[in-house]
Amino acid sequence: MKTKLVDLIKKAQANRSQTKFAMACELNPSTFTKIYGGVITPKADTLKKIAENSNGLVSFEELMNAAGYEVNNIENLDGMYLRLAKEAQELKLNEEDVDYIINFYKKYKR
């Protein structure tokens, strides 16, 4: 896992326990264990929750860049949306998952 991403997430966590921070982000505490251990790269929606609960300590864009997403700012989500849509088709995701991706895109495109 990229050290910068882990450092940013720990900065967002601040002095809260992993469990309390996970609850604030509405995530399973094991998600953070997996991220910190390099087992998973968090998805954009997870990074958004982390940013929203960081008390302004880290931004969504910082987390996205540190995670390796090719997004420098919100306006660049077009390319990400297209990539996700293609992946959804390749993975044969159900309509509900595709709708989630589209709604996520619309929410952060503003």
Short mmCIF file of C-alpha atoms in Angstrom, two decimals:
data_model
loop_
_atom_site.label_atom_id
_atom_site.label_comp_id
_atom_site.label_asym_id
_atom_site.label_seq_id
_atom_site.Cartn_x
_atom_site.Cartn_y
_atom_site.Cartn_z
CA MET A 1 0.00 0.00 0.00
CA LYS A 2 1.16 3.48 -0.73
CA THR A 3 2.65 5.03 2.39
CA LYS A 4 1.25 8.47 1.52
CA LEU A 5 -2.31 7.13 1.46
CA VAL A 6 -1.91 5.38 4.81
CA ASP A 7 -0.37 8.54 6.29
CA LEU A 8 -3.30 10.64 5.02
CA ILE A 9 -5.87 8.22 6.42
CA LYS A 10 -4.12 8.17 9.78
CA LYS A 11 -4.08 11.98 9.68
CA ALA A 12 -7.83 11.93 9.00
CA GLN A 13 -8.33 9.50 11.87
CA ALA A 14 -6.48 11.92 14.17
CA ASN A 15 -6.72 10.87 17.81
CA ARG A 16 -9.77 8.64 17.31
CA SER A 17 -9.50 4.91 17.64
CA GLN A 18 -9.71 2.88 14.46
CA THR A 19 -13.10 1.58 15.56
CA LYS A 20 -14.54 5.02 16.35
CA PHE A 21 -13.24 6.45 13.08
CA ALA A 22 -14.67 3.51 11.14
CA MET A 23 -18.04 4.03 12.80
CA ALA A 24 -17.97 7.74 11.94
CA CYS A 25 -17.23 6.81 8.32
CA GLU A 26 -19.92 4.09 8.36
CA LEU A 27 -17.27 1.50 7.49
CA ASN A 28 -16.26 -1.80 8.98
CA PRO A 29 -13.15 -1.39 11.17
CA SER A 30 -11.56 -4.29 9.29
CA THR A 31 -11.57 -2.06 6.19
CA PHE A 32 -8.93 0.13 7.81
CA THR A 33 -6.90 -2.90 8.87
CA LYS A 34 -6.93 -4.11 5.26
CA ILE A 35 -6.01 -0.67 3.90
CA TYR A 36 -3.19 -0.20 6.42
CA GLY A 37 -1.91 -3.69 5.68
CA GLY A 38 -1.92 -3.17 1.93
CA VAL A 39 -4.52 -5.86 1.35
CA ILE A 40 -6.94 -3.52 -0.42
CA THR A 41 -6.94 -0.18 -2.17
CA PRO A 42 -9.99 1.74 -1.00
CA LYS A 43 -12.66 2.63 -3.53
CA ALA A 44 -13.56 6.23 -4.26
CA ASP A 45 -16.71 6.10 -2.13
CA THR A 46 -14.67 4.89 0.85
CA LEU A 47 -12.17 7.70 0.35
CA LYS A 48 -15.02 10.20 0.19
CA LYS A 49 -16.36 8.96 3.54
CA ILE A 50 -12.89 9.25 5.06
CA ALA A 51 -12.47 12.80 3.76
CA GLU A 52 -15.93 13.82 4.97
CA ASN A 53 -15.10 12.58 8.47
CA SER A 54 -11.57 13.97 8.66
CA ASN A 55 -12.68 17.28 10.24
CA GLY A 56 -11.04 19.08 7.32
CA LEU A 57 -7.65 17.47 7.86
CA VAL A 58 -7.52 15.78 4.43
CA SER A 59 -9.40 16.27 1.19
CA PHE A 60 -11.07 13.79 -1.12
CA GLU A 61 -8.70 14.85 -3.91
CA GLU A 62 -5.62 14.22 -1.74
CA LEU A 63 -6.86 10.74 -0.87
CA MET A 64 -7.79 9.94 -4.48
CA ASN A 65 -4.35 10.99 -5.74
CA ALA A 66 -2.55 9.09 -2.98
CA ALA A 67 -4.58 5.97 -3.81
CA GLY A 68 -3.38 6.19 -7.38
CA TYR A 69 -6.58 7.31 -9.04
CA GLU A 70 -5.98 9.58 -12.00
CA VAL A 71 -8.06 12.36 -10.55
CA ASN A 72 -6.50 15.70 -9.79
CA ASN A 73 -9.78 17.45 -9.17
CA ILE A 74 -13.51 16.86 -9.35
CA GLU A 75 -13.74 18.06 -12.95
CA ASN A 76 -11.58 15.12 -14.04
CA LEU A 77 -14.11 12.53 -12.90
CA ASP A 78 -15.36 12.10 -16.49
CA GLY A 79 -12.47 9.77 -17.32
CA MET A 80 -12.89 7.91 -14.07
CA TYR A 81 -16.60 7.47 -14.72
CA LEU A 82 -15.95 6.04 -18.16
CA ARG A 83 -13.32 3.66 -16.79
CA LEU A 84 -15.68 2.50 -14.03
CA ALA A 85 -18.52 2.00 -16.51
CA LYS A 86 -16.28 -0.14 -18.71
CA GLU A 87 -15.14 -2.17 -15.71
CA ALA A 88 -18.77 -2.63 -14.64
CA GLN A 89 -19.61 -4.02 -18.05
CA GLU A 90 -16.59 -6.34 -18.04
CA LEU A 91 -17.43 -7.56 -14.54
CA LYS A 92 -21.07 -8.03 -15.51
CA LEU A 93 -22.26 -5.99 -12.55
CA ASN A 94 -25.97 -5.90 -11.93
CA GLU A 95 -28.09 -2.86 -12.68
CA GLU A 96 -28.12 -1.75 -9.04
CA ASP A 97 -24.31 -1.57 -8.95
CA VAL A 98 -24.21 0.34 -12.23
CA ASP A 99 -26.83 2.78 -10.90
CA TYR A 100 -24.69 3.29 -7.81
CA ILE A 101 -21.68 4.17 -9.98
CA ILE A 102 -23.73 6.59 -12.06
CA ASN A 103 -25.22 8.27 -8.99
CA PHE A 104 -21.77 8.54 -7.42
CA TYR A 105 -20.50 10.23 -10.57
CA LYS A 106 -23.41 12.66 -10.67
CA LYS A 107 -23.00 13.55 -6.99
CA TYR A 108 -19.32 14.46 -7.31
CA LYS A 109 -19.53 15.98 -10.79
CA ARG A 110 -21.26 19.10 -9.46
#
